[in-house]
Every structure is written in C-alpha cells, then in structure tokens.
C-alpha cells in the first residue's frame, strides 16, 4: 500500500479529458436528437399500424435491446464497410450506431407514453371535431410528453454514459482520453477518479437541467 | 309525442339503431327523435346502453344497423343506404356539429381553461387566436369562471373543470349538446353549480340529450324523458308521465322504486 496519489500528470493532460467530455456531449446530443426522431416516428406509426408493421418495429426494438452496444458499434464500424461500399469515420459510425440504439429505446418510451394517454382525452379531441392528425399534434403528443418526461430524462442520462463505448473504435471522447492518459502516465487510479467525477458531475448537471424542463413543462401555459 | 323515424322536423333522428360489443347486444333497435330546442333526458339502470347511445350520436362508437341523422344528414356513414364509413376528415367535420360533455371532464391537461376552449375554435372553426380568446372568455364568463381563464385543469375544482368542459362544448356552437352523467363524478356540493349552467343553456334554447341520475333535475329541466332498459327504449314521454309512481311499466316502476329508496 505504498501508493501515493499524484494528480499532477492528470492536470497536465487535462485538455484531453475536457475535450473528451465535450465530444462525449456532442456525440450524445446528435445521436439522441436523431434517436428522438426515429423513436417518435416509429412509436406513432406503431400505435396506429396493423400487425405487420408492428411486428417489424418490434423486431427492430428487440434486436437492438438484446445486442450489447459494443457489438453493434463493432458491427457498424468494422462489419458494415466490408459488405457495402461506404466510407465513414469512426465518429460518424458511432453516431449512427448510438442513434439507432437510442431510437430503439425511445420507441419503447414514446410508445408506452402514447398508450398511456387516457382515452377520454382522445374522445374529447374527437368530440370537438379534430382530425386524427390534429388530435395527434394537439392532444396526444403533448399529453404523452408530460407522461414520458421523467422516463425520457433517465434514458438520456443513460445514453450519455453509453458514449464511453465509442472509445473502443478510438473516438477521442472522455473515456478514450482517460485511457490515453493511463497509457502515457500510468496514473491509473488518479485518472479514473477524475473521469468518474466528471461523468458523475455531468450526469447530475444534465439531470438537474432535465428536471427543470420537466417542471417547466408541467406548469407551462 | 312523436317518436317515429320519419319526423321531418327532428333535429336528431335515431332510427332502429342496433349495436353489439362482440356477442353482447347493447342497443336493440333504438329509435328516438329530438326536435330543435328540446331537452331529452335518458335514464335507466346501469348497463342499459345510455352511454353507448350518446356515443353513437357523435360516432365515437360505430353501430351495426339503423341510422342516425342530424339535420337530415347521416352521421357516421355515407348516405344512400351504404354502410360505408365516412372518411376521418368527414367524421371530424360531422362531430364538430355536436358537442359532448363527459362524466370525467376530459379536459386537455396541458391547456388552460381558455386554451381548452380555444383549441377547437382555432383548429376546427378556423378562428384567429384573438377571436377564439374572446369567445373563450365570453363562455367562461357565462359559466362563472371569467377569472380562471389562465388556470390549468389541475388547478380547478371538479365543478369548475366540468363547467370548462361545458364551455368547451358550447363555444363550438353545436347543433346539439350531449351530456353523459356530467355530475356523477362531482362531490354533492358541486353538483348545483354545474346543473345551473345546464339549466341556463336550456333556457337559451340549446338542444340537449343528457344522461343523468339527478331525477329532480330531469323532472324540472326536460321536455321528455326516455327510460332505457336492456338496450331498448322502454318508455318515453313528458317527465310527469314517465316519473309517475303509478306507471304500468313494470321495469320502470322497479327502477324508480329502487331509485327513490336509494336517493331520497
Ligand atoms: N367498449 C366496450 N366494449 C365492450 N362492452 C362494452 C363497451 N362499452 C360498453 N359495453 C357494454 O355495453 C353495455 C352498455 O354500456 P353503457 O356504458 O352504454 O351503459 P350505461 O347505460 O351507460 O350504464 P351506466 O349507467 O353504468 O353508465 C354494458 O353491458 C357494457 O358492459
Ligand atoms: Mg354510462
């Protein structure tokens, strides 16, 4: 137990971590944004579709949810270019993968939210003469948002943490930065202490911000 | 009183409507006409089909046979005797002509009292939001909630929510208003304020079909009372006649007796 903590080398390379954190956030934001579009479109489609479409959407969700993210990342980055004629960077590859991945989780969140909208509200929308599209936009989606926001926040935080998987294909996000410093300084305990703290802090800040959004949404008029 | 299906002065003409949910027959050849300005109250035991009948009138529920016309126009199906369902767009336009107030209020929780009323006015009636706002304020004033325009439903009492529900329906200027047990979910002390609003609408000549268990109110406010039993119209007539204790209709007498025992 003669190990003494020494953070000096960490601070010297802190730009690797800070830049990594910013990239992690960027990856998360872009992937989640695409994932939200995928999730919303498929969820709305699912609740109004017939058996075949439902089956296809369910298969996508089940596939993604049952395969570890790291495998999907390898599959898209190393596997896909060998069968299709596409050239893309590791970063693009990861964003595409995490977008598909978050899409599958968000379909589930949105679908259960849509199904939880009370029938009475949809009836009320029908009764005043709203068309199906108007009911979706003005009644169903706003109510769904109120129902799903807490679950949505948790999913977002979890997807932010999942950006660490990008390190396996050398995308220089936060975890990759940590590994780089570890390999070059051997201050393994220090670097992971600092990085853990950074993930925790960022997670808490995100959660706090999302809770503010939830509160605002509940009381907005 | 005329109840035949070819009464040409009828605003609402329900003719031999039948409906079943799976193997359960819920409406059995129900016929009923309602003239403009009439207030018709539907009473009957639980499960007799009252709610289903109202929901068929604005096609929230489809029916298997028969026809329902408002102002001569078939509600849910294309005319000319086909059983072809109208397009969703057509159905929406038809539904805008009937107002409905629900037992559970069913206000849109993300919209204020005024917002609830404005939604249909702007999206369905095509009014500007300034115009819709002033109509909403007018109706909120009428139901005694002029000061609650910017409150969310969650900030209102049940009675207040239901009055918003009524304002939301009548602001669309429907030809006919359907009210399904609109006071059943309210604490007894809040029932009066809601019924007062209904009474004032009746005085304005609003055509209404309502389901209620408030017998005293039904007796005082209705032009006619319909007694439903087992999915059919078992008795229909002026309140005094239908609610008379010495009626020869066995089912009605049982219903009223049980009702008096539990409610008076
Ligand atoms: N969506 C549905 N699916 C299956 N059965 C239904 C459905 N809606 C109503 N029913 C059945 O139809 C019958 C009539 O129901 P309805 O709600 O019209 O009765 P009601 O007269 O309004 O009763 P209550 O006084 O309890 O409100 C009942 O037996 C009910 O169980
Ligand atoms: Mg009912």
Coordinates of C-alpha atoms and ligand atoms in Angstrom, one line a residue:
Chain A
X1 CA 0.0 0.0 0.0
X2 CA 2.8 2.4 -0.8
X3 CA 0.9 4.1 -3.5
X4 CA 0.6 7.8 -3.2
X5 CA -1.9 9.7 -5.2
X6 CA -0.4 12.2 -7.6
X7 CA -2.7 14.2 -9.8
X8 CA 0.0 16.5 -11.4
X9 CA 0.2 14.4 -14.6
X10 CA -3.6 14.3 -14.9
X11 CA -3.8 18.1 -14.7
X12 CA -1.0 18.4 -17.3
X13 CA -3.1 16.4 -19.8
X14 CA -6.5 17.7 -18.6
X15 CA -7.2 19.2 -22.0
X16 CA -7.5 15.5 -23.3
X17 CA -10.3 15.0 -20.7
X18 CA -12.0 18.3 -21.2
X19 CA -12.0 17.9 -24.9
X20 CA -13.2 14.3 -24.5
X21 CA -16.1 15.4 -22.3
X22 CA -17.2 18.0 -24.9
X23 CA -17.0 15.4 -27.6
X24 CA -19.0 12.9 -25.4
X25 CA -21.7 15.5 -25.0
X26 CA -21.7 16.3 -28.7
X27 CA -22.0 12.6 -29.6
X28 CA -24.8 12.2 -27.1
X29 CA -26.7 15.2 -28.3
X30 CA -26.5 14.4 -32.0
X31 CA -27.3 10.7 -31.5
X32 CA -30.2 11.4 -29.1
X33 CA -31.6 14.0 -31.5
X34 CA -31.7 11.5 -34.3
X35 CA -32.9 8.8 -31.9
X36 CA -35.8 11.0 -30.9
X37 CA -36.9 11.4 -34.5
X38 CA -36.6 7.7 -35.0
X39 CA -38.4 6.9 -31.8
X40 CA -41.2 9.4 -32.3
X41 CA -41.9 8.4 -35.9
X42 CA -41.9 4.7 -35.1
X43 CA -43.9 5.0 -31.9
X44 CA -46.6 7.0 -33.6
X45 CA -46.6 4.6 -36.5
X46 CA -46.7 1.6 -34.2
X47 CA -49.8 2.6 -32.3
X48 CA -51.7 3.2 -35.5
X49 CA -50.4 0.4 -37.6
X50 CA -51.5 -3.1 -38.4
X51 CA -49.9 -6.3 -37.3
X52 CA -47.1 -6.5 -40.0
X53 CA -45.7 -3.0 -39.3
X54 CA -46.0 -3.6 -35.6
X55 CA -44.1 -6.8 -36.0
X56 CA -41.3 -5.1 -37.9
X57 CA -40.9 -2.3 -35.4
X58 CA -41.0 -4.7 -32.5
X59 CA -38.3 -6.8 -34.2
X60 CA -36.0 -3.7 -34.5
X61 CA -36.6 -2.8 -30.9
X62 CA -36.0 -6.4 -29.7
X63 CA -32.9 -6.8 -31.8
X64 CA -31.2 -3.6 -30.6
X65 CA -32.2 -4.2 -27.0
X66 CA -30.8 -7.7 -26.9
X67 CA -27.5 -7.0 -28.5
X68 CA -24.7 -5.3 -26.4
X69 CA -24.0 -1.8 -27.7
X70 CA -20.3 -2.6 -28.0
X71 CA -21.1 -5.3 -30.5
X72 CA -23.3 -3.0 -32.5
X73 CA -20.5 -0.5 -32.6
X74 CA -18.1 -3.1 -34.0
X75 CA -20.7 -4.4 -36.4
X76 CA -21.3 -0.9 -37.9
X77 CA -17.7 0.3 -37.9
X78 CA -15.9 -2.9 -39.0
X79 CA -18.6 -5.1 -40.4
X80 CA -20.8 -2.9 -42.5
X81 CA -18.0 -1.4 -44.7
X82 CA -17.0 -4.9 -45.8
X83 CA -20.4 -5.6 -47.3
X84 CA -21.4 -2.2 -48.5
X85 CA -19.4 0.3 -50.4
X86 CA -19.4 3.1 -47.8
X87 CA -16.6 5.1 -46.2
X88 CA -17.2 6.8 -42.9
X89 CA -15.2 8.0 -39.9
X90 CA -15.3 6.3 -36.6
X91 CA -17.2 9.2 -35.2
X92 CA -19.9 9.1 -37.8
X93 CA -20.1 5.4 -37.4
X94 CA -20.6 5.7 -33.7
X95 CA -23.2 8.5 -34.0
X96 CA -25.1 6.3 -36.5
X97 CA -24.9 3.4 -34.1
X98 CA -25.9 5.2 -31.0
X99 CA -28.8 6.9 -32.9
X100 CA -30.2 3.5 -33.9
X101 CA -29.6 2.3 -30.4
X102 CA -31.3 5.2 -28.7
X103 CA -34.1 5.1 -31.3
X104 CA -35.0 1.6 -30.2
X105 CA -35.1 2.6 -26.5
X106 CA -37.0 5.8 -27.3
X107 CA -39.6 3.9 -29.4
X108 CA -40.4 2.0 -26.2
X109 CA -40.6 5.1 -24.1
X110 CA -42.8 7.0 -26.5
X111 CA -45.0 4.0 -27.3
X112 CA -45.9 3.4 -23.7
X113 CA -46.4 7.1 -23.3
X114 CA -48.8 7.3 -26.3
X115 CA -50.7 4.3 -25.0
X116 CA -51.0 5.9 -21.5
X117 CA -52.8 8.9 -22.9
X118 CA -56.3 8.5 -21.4
X119 CA -59.0 7.5 -23.9
X120 CA -61.2 10.3 -22.6
X121 CA -58.9 12.9 -23.8
X122 CA -58.8 11.4 -27.3
X123 CA -62.6 11.2 -27.2
X124 CA -62.7 14.9 -26.2
X125 CA -60.5 15.7 -29.1
X126 CA -62.8 13.8 -31.5
X127 CA -65.9 15.4 -30.0
X128 CA -64.7 18.9 -30.8
X129 CA -64.1 17.8 -34.4
X130 CA -60.3 17.5 -34.5
X131 CA -58.9 15.4 -37.3
X132 CA -56.7 12.4 -36.5
X133 CA -53.6 14.4 -37.3
X134 CA -54.8 17.4 -35.1
X135 CA -55.5 15.0 -32.3
X136 CA -52.0 13.6 -32.5
X137 CA -50.3 17.1 -32.6
X138 CA -52.5 18.9 -30.1
X139 CA -53.8 16.3 -27.7
X140 CA -51.8 13.0 -27.9
X141 CA -48.2 14.2 -28.2
X142 CA -48.4 17.0 -25.5
X143 CA -50.0 14.6 -23.0
X144 CA -47.5 11.9 -23.9
X145 CA -44.7 14.3 -23.2
X146 CA -46.0 15.0 -19.7
X147 CA -46.2 11.3 -19.1
X148 CA -42.8 10.3 -20.5
X149 CA -40.6 13.2 -19.5
X150 CA -39.2 11.5 -16.3
X151 CA -38.5 8.2 -18.1
X152 CA -37.1 10.3 -21.0
X153 CA -34.6 12.1 -18.7
X154 CA -33.4 8.8 -17.3
X155 CA -32.9 7.4 -20.8
X156 CA -31.0 10.5 -21.9
X157 CA -28.6 10.2 -18.9
X158 CA -28.0 6.5 -19.6
X159 CA -27.4 7.2 -23.3
X160 CA -24.9 9.9 -22.4
X161 CA -22.9 7.3 -20.4
X162 CA -23.1 4.9 -23.3
X163 CA -21.0 7.3 -25.4
X164 CA -18.0 5.8 -23.5
X165 CA -18.3 2.8 -25.7
X166 CA -17.0 5.0 -28.6
X167 CA -13.5 4.6 -27.1
X168 CA -13.3 1.0 -28.5
X169 CA -13.1 2.5 -32.0
X170 CA -10.7 5.2 -30.9
X171 CA -13.2 8.1 -31.0
X172 CA -11.4 10.6 -28.6
X173 CA -14.3 11.1 -26.2
X174 CA -13.9 11.2 -22.4
X175 CA -13.2 7.5 -21.7
X176 CA -10.7 7.4 -24.6
X177 CA -9.0 10.4 -23.1
X178 CA -8.8 8.6 -19.8
X179 CA -7.2 5.6 -21.5
X180 CA -4.7 7.7 -23.3
X181 CA -3.6 9.4 -20.1
X182 CA -3.4 6.0 -18.4
X183 CA -1.2 4.5 -21.1
X184 CA 1.0 7.5 -21.1
X185 CA 1.4 8.3 -17.4
X186 CA 0.3 5.0 -15.7
X187 CA -1.6 7.1 -13.1
X188 CA -4.5 4.7 -13.4
X189 CA -6.2 5.4 -10.1
X190 CA -6.0 9.2 -10.4
X191 CA -7.2 9.3 -14.0
X192 CA -10.2 7.1 -13.4
X193 CA -11.1 9.0 -10.2
X194 CA -11.1 12.3 -12.1
X195 CA -13.0 10.8 -15.0
X196 CA -15.6 9.2 -12.8
X197 CA -16.1 12.5 -11.1
X198 CA -16.5 14.2 -14.5
X199 CA -19.2 11.6 -15.6
X200 CA -21.0 12.0 -12.3
X201 CA -20.9 15.8 -12.3
X202 CA -22.1 16.0 -15.9
X203 CA -24.8 13.4 -15.2
X204 CA -26.0 15.4 -12.3
X205 CA -26.0 18.7 -14.2
X206 CA -27.9 17.0 -17.1
X207 CA -30.4 15.5 -14.7
X208 CA -30.9 18.8 -12.9
X209 CA -31.5 20.6 -16.2
X210 CA -33.9 17.9 -17.4
X211 CA -35.8 18.2 -14.1
X212 CA -36.1 21.9 -14.7
X213 CA -37.5 21.2 -18.2
X214 CA -40.0 18.8 -16.7
X215 CA -41.1 21.3 -14.1
X216 CA -41.4 24.0 -16.7
X217 CA -43.4 21.6 -19.0
X218 CA -45.8 20.7 -16.2
X219 CA -46.6 24.3 -15.4
X220 CA -46.3 26.0 -18.8
X221 CA -49.4 27.6 -20.1
Chain B
X1 CA -95.1 13.0 -28.6
X2 CA -93.7 11.9 -31.9
X3 CA -91.0 9.3 -31.9
X4 CA -91.3 8.0 -35.4
X5 CA -88.2 7.9 -37.5
X6 CA -89.5 10.0 -40.4
X7 CA -90.4 13.1 -38.4
X8 CA -89.2 15.8 -40.7
X9 CA -88.9 18.5 -38.1
X10 CA -86.5 16.4 -36.0
X11 CA -83.0 17.8 -35.5
X12 CA -81.8 14.4 -34.3
X13 CA -83.3 11.3 -35.7
X14 CA -82.2 8.0 -34.4
X15 CA -83.9 5.2 -36.3
X16 CA -83.7 1.5 -35.3
X17 CA -80.1 1.6 -34.2
X18 CA -78.6 -1.7 -33.0
X19 CA -75.2 -2.4 -31.7
X20 CA -73.4 -5.2 -30.0
X21 CA -70.0 -5.5 -28.5
X22 CA -68.9 -8.9 -29.6
X23 CA -71.8 -11.2 -28.6
X24 CA -73.3 -8.7 -26.1
X25 CA -76.2 -6.8 -27.7
X26 CA -76.1 -3.3 -26.2
X27 CA -78.5 -1.4 -28.3
X28 CA -81.6 -3.1 -29.7
X29 CA -83.3 -1.2 -32.4
X30 CA -83.4 2.1 -30.6
X31 CA -85.5 4.9 -32.2
X32 CA -85.7 8.4 -30.8
X33 CA -86.2 11.8 -32.4
X34 CA -85.3 15.1 -30.8
X35 CA -86.7 18.4 -32.1
X36 CA -84.8 21.6 -32.1
X37 CA -84.7 23.2 -28.6
X38 CA -85.8 20.0 -26.9
X39 CA -84.1 18.7 -23.7
X40 CA -84.3 15.0 -23.7
X41 CA -83.1 13.1 -20.6
X42 CA -82.2 9.4 -20.8
X43 CA -82.5 7.4 -17.6
X44 CA -82.2 3.7 -17.0
X45 CA -80.3 1.1 -15.0
X46 CA -76.5 0.6 -15.3
X47 CA -75.6 -1.2 -18.4
X48 CA -78.8 -0.4 -20.3
X49 CA -76.9 1.3 -23.1
X50 CA -77.3 5.0 -22.3
X51 CA -73.7 6.0 -22.7
X52 CA -73.4 3.8 -25.8
X53 CA -76.4 5.6 -27.4
X54 CA -74.9 9.0 -26.8
X55 CA -71.5 7.9 -28.1
X56 CA -73.2 6.7 -31.3
X57 CA -74.7 10.1 -31.9
X58 CA -71.3 11.7 -32.5
X59 CA -69.9 8.4 -33.8
X60 CA -67.4 7.9 -31.0
X61 CA -68.9 4.5 -31.3
X62 CA -70.0 2.9 -34.6
X63 CA -73.3 1.0 -34.8
X64 CA -74.2 -2.2 -36.6
X65 CA -77.5 -1.2 -38.2
X66 CA -80.1 1.6 -38.3
X67 CA -79.4 5.2 -39.0
X68 CA -78.6 8.4 -37.0
X69 CA -79.3 11.7 -38.7
X70 CA -78.6 15.2 -37.6
X71 CA -80.4 17.8 -39.6
X72 CA -81.2 15.1 -42.1
X73 CA -77.5 14.1 -42.6
X74 CA -76.4 10.6 -41.7
X75 CA -73.7 10.9 -39.0
X76 CA -71.2 8.1 -39.4
X77 CA -71.8 6.5 -42.7
X78 CA -72.0 7.8 -46.2
X79 CA -75.6 8.5 -47.4
X80 CA -77.6 6.4 -49.9
X81 CA -78.1 3.4 -47.6
X82 CA -74.5 2.2 -47.8
X83 CA -72.8 1.1 -44.6
X84 CA -69.6 2.7 -45.8
X85 CA -67.9 4.6 -43.0
X86 CA -67.2 8.3 -43.7
X87 CA -63.6 9.4 -44.1
X88 CA -61.9 10.6 -40.9
X89 CA -62.0 14.2 -42.2
X90 CA -65.8 14.0 -42.8
X91 CA -66.3 12.4 -39.4
X92 CA -64.4 15.2 -37.8
X93 CA -66.5 17.8 -39.6
X94 CA -69.7 16.0 -38.5
X95 CA -68.6 15.7 -34.9
X96 CA -67.9 19.5 -34.8
X97 CA -71.7 19.9 -35.1
X98 CA -72.4 18.0 -31.9
X99 CA -71.0 19.0 -28.5
X100 CA -70.2 16.4 -25.8
X101 CA -69.6 16.8 -22.1
X102 CA -68.2 13.8 -20.3
X103 CA -68.6 12.3 -16.9
X104 CA -64.8 12.5 -16.3
X105 CA -64.5 16.1 -17.7
X106 CA -61.7 15.0 -20.1
X107 CA -60.1 18.4 -20.2
X108 CA -56.8 18.7 -22.1
X109 CA -54.4 18.8 -19.1
X110 CA -51.7 20.8 -20.8
X111 CA -54.0 23.6 -21.8
X112 CA -55.5 26.3 -19.7
X113 CA -59.3 26.7 -19.3
X114 CA -59.2 29.2 -22.1
X115 CA -56.8 27.1 -24.1
X116 CA -59.2 24.1 -23.8
X117 CA -62.0 26.1 -25.4
X118 CA -59.8 27.8 -28.0
X119 CA -58.4 24.6 -29.5
X120 CA -61.5 23.7 -31.4
X121 CA -62.2 27.3 -32.3
X122 CA -58.8 27.8 -33.9
X123 CA -58.2 24.4 -35.4
X124 CA -61.7 23.3 -36.4
X125 CA -63.5 26.6 -36.8
X126 CA -60.5 28.4 -38.3
X127 CA -60.8 31.4 -36.0
X128 CA -57.8 33.7 -35.2
X129 CA -56.5 33.2 -31.7
X130 CA -57.6 36.7 -30.7
X131 CA -61.1 35.9 -31.8
X132 CA -61.0 32.5 -30.2
X133 CA -59.7 34.0 -26.9
X134 CA -62.6 36.5 -26.8
X135 CA -65.2 33.7 -27.4
X136 CA -63.5 31.6 -24.7
X137 CA -63.6 34.5 -22.3
X138 CA -67.3 35.1 -23.1
X139 CA -68.2 31.4 -22.4
X140 CA -66.0 31.3 -19.3
X141 CA -67.9 34.3 -18.1
X142 CA -71.2 32.5 -18.8
X143 CA -70.2 29.5 -16.7
X144 CA -68.9 31.8 -13.9
X145 CA -65.2 31.2 -14.5
X146 CA -64.2 34.5 -16.1
X147 CA -61.4 34.8 -13.5
X148 CA -60.0 31.3 -14.3
X149 CA -59.2 31.7 -17.9
X150 CA -55.5 31.1 -17.4
X151 CA -55.7 28.3 -14.9
X152 CA -54.7 24.7 -15.8
X153 CA -57.3 22.0 -15.2
X154 CA -55.2 20.6 -12.3
X155 CA -55.7 24.0 -10.6
X156 CA -59.5 23.8 -10.8
X157 CA -62.1 22.0 -8.7
X158 CA -64.2 19.3 -10.2
X159 CA -67.2 21.5 -10.6
X160 CA -65.0 24.2 -12.2
X161 CA -63.5 21.7 -14.6
X162 CA -66.9 20.4 -15.6
X163 CA -68.0 24.0 -16.3
X164 CA -65.0 24.4 -18.5
X165 CA -66.0 21.2 -20.2
X166 CA -69.4 22.6 -20.9
X167 CA -68.0 25.9 -22.1
X168 CA -65.6 24.0 -24.4
X169 CA -68.5 22.1 -26.0
X170 CA -70.9 25.0 -26.4
X171 CA -68.3 27.5 -27.7
X172 CA -68.2 25.5 -30.9
X173 CA -71.9 26.4 -31.4
X174 CA -73.0 22.8 -31.8
X175 CA -76.5 22.0 -33.1
X176 CA -76.9 19.6 -30.3
X177 CA -75.3 19.0 -26.9
X178 CA -74.7 15.5 -25.5
X179 CA -74.2 15.3 -21.7
X180 CA -73.3 11.9 -20.1
X181 CA -73.7 11.9 -16.4
X182 CA -71.8 15.1 -16.1
X183 CA -72.3 15.5 -12.4
X184 CA -71.7 11.9 -11.3
X185 CA -68.0 12.4 -10.6
X186 CA -68.7 15.5 -8.5
X187 CA -68.9 16.0 -4.8
X188 CA -72.6 16.7 -3.9
X189 CA -71.9 20.3 -3.0
X190 CA -70.5 20.9 -6.5
X191 CA -73.4 19.4 -8.5
X192 CA -75.6 22.5 -8.2
X193 CA -73.3 24.9 -9.9
X194 CA -73.0 22.6 -12.9
X195 CA -76.7 21.9 -13.2
X196 CA -77.3 25.7 -13.0
X197 CA -75.2 26.1 -16.2
X198 CA -77.1 23.3 -18.0
X199 CA -80.4 24.9 -17.0
X200 CA -79.3 28.3 -18.4
X201 CA -78.3 26.7 -21.7
X202 CA -81.8 25.0 -21.8
X203 CA -83.4 28.4 -21.3
X204 CA -81.3 29.7 -24.3
X205 CA -82.9 27.0 -26.4
X206 CA -79.9 24.7 -26.7
X207 CA -81.0 21.2 -27.9
X208 CA -79.7 18.7 -25.5
X209 CA -79.7 14.9 -24.9
X210 CA -78.5 14.1 -21.4
X211 CA -78.0 11.1 -19.3
X212 CA -78.4 11.7 -15.6
X213 CA -79.3 10.2 -12.3
X214 CA -80.4 13.6 -10.9
X215 CA -84.1 12.8 -11.1
X216 CA -85.3 16.1 -9.7
X217 CA -83.3 18.0 -12.2
X218 CA -84.5 15.7 -15.0
X219 CA -88.1 16.3 -14.0
X220 CA -87.7 20.1 -13.9
X221 CA -85.5 20.6 -16.9
X222 CA -86.5 18.0 -19.5
X223 CA -89.1 18.3 -22.3
X224 CA -89.2 14.5 -22.4
X225 CA -87.7 11.6 -20.5
X226 CA -86.5 8.3 -22.1
X227 CA -86.3 5.2 -20.0
X228 CA -83.9 2.7 -21.4
X229 CA -83.7 -0.9 -20.3
X230 CA -81.8 -3.8 -21.8
X231 CA -80.6 -1.7 -24.7
X232 CA -84.0 -0.6 -25.8
X233 CA -86.3 2.4 -25.2
X234 CA -88.8 1.1 -22.7
X235 CA -90.7 4.2 -22.1
X236 CA -90.7 7.8 -23.4
X237 CA -92.8 10.8 -22.6
X238 CA -93.1 14.0 -20.6
X239 CA -91.4 13.9 -17.2
X240 CA -94.6 13.8 -15.2
X241 CA -95.8 10.7 -17.1
X242 CA -92.6 8.8 -17.1
X243 CA -91.7 9.5 -13.5
X244 CA -95.2 8.8 -12.2
X245 CA -95.0 6.3 -9.4
X246 CA -98.2 4.5 -10.6
X247 CA -96.7 3.7 -14.1
X248 CA -97.8 0.4 -15.5
X249 CA -94.3 -0.3 -16.9
X250 CA -93.0 -2.9 -14.6
X251 CA -89.3 -2.3 -15.3
X252 CA -89.7 1.4 -15.0
X253 CA -91.6 1.1 -11.7
X254 CA -88.9 -1.2 -10.3
X255 CA -86.2 1.2 -11.4
X256 CA -87.9 4.3 -9.9
X257 CA -88.7 2.5 -6.7
X258 CA -85.1 1.4 -6.2
X259 CA -84.1 4.9 -7.2
X260 CA -86.3 6.5 -4.7
X261 CA -85.2 4.1 -2.0
X262 CA -81.5 5.0 -2.5
X263 CA -81.6 8.6 -3.5
X264 CA -84.4 10.3 -1.5
Ligands
LIG1 N1 -66.1 -0.7 -25.3 C1 -66.9 -1.7 -24.8 N2 -66.6 -3.0 -25.1 C2 -67.4 -4.0 -24.6 N3 -68.5 -3.8 -24.0 C3 -68.9 -2.5 -23.7 C4 -68.2 -1.4 -24.1 N4 -68.8 -0.3 -23.8 C5 -69.9 -0.7 -23.1 N5 -70.0 -2.0 -23.1 C6 -71.1 -2.8 -22.5 O1 -72.3 -2.3 -23.1 C7 -73.3 -2.3 -22.1 C8 -73.9 -0.9 -22.1 O2 -72.9 0.0 -21.6 P1 -73.2 1.5 -21.4 O3 -72.0 2.1 -20.9 O4 -73.8 2.1 -22.6 O5 -74.3 1.5 -20.2 P2 -74.9 2.7 -19.4 O6 -76.4 2.6 -19.5 O7 -74.3 4.0 -19.8 O8 -74.5 2.3 -17.9 P3 -74.1 3.2 -16.7 O9 -75.3 3.8 -16.1 O10 -73.4 2.3 -15.8 O11 -73.2 4.3 -17.2 C9 -72.7 -2.7 -20.8 O12 -73.0 -4.1 -20.6 C10 -71.2 -2.6 -21.0 O13 -70.5 -3.5 -20.3
LIG2 MG1 -73.0 5.4 -18.8

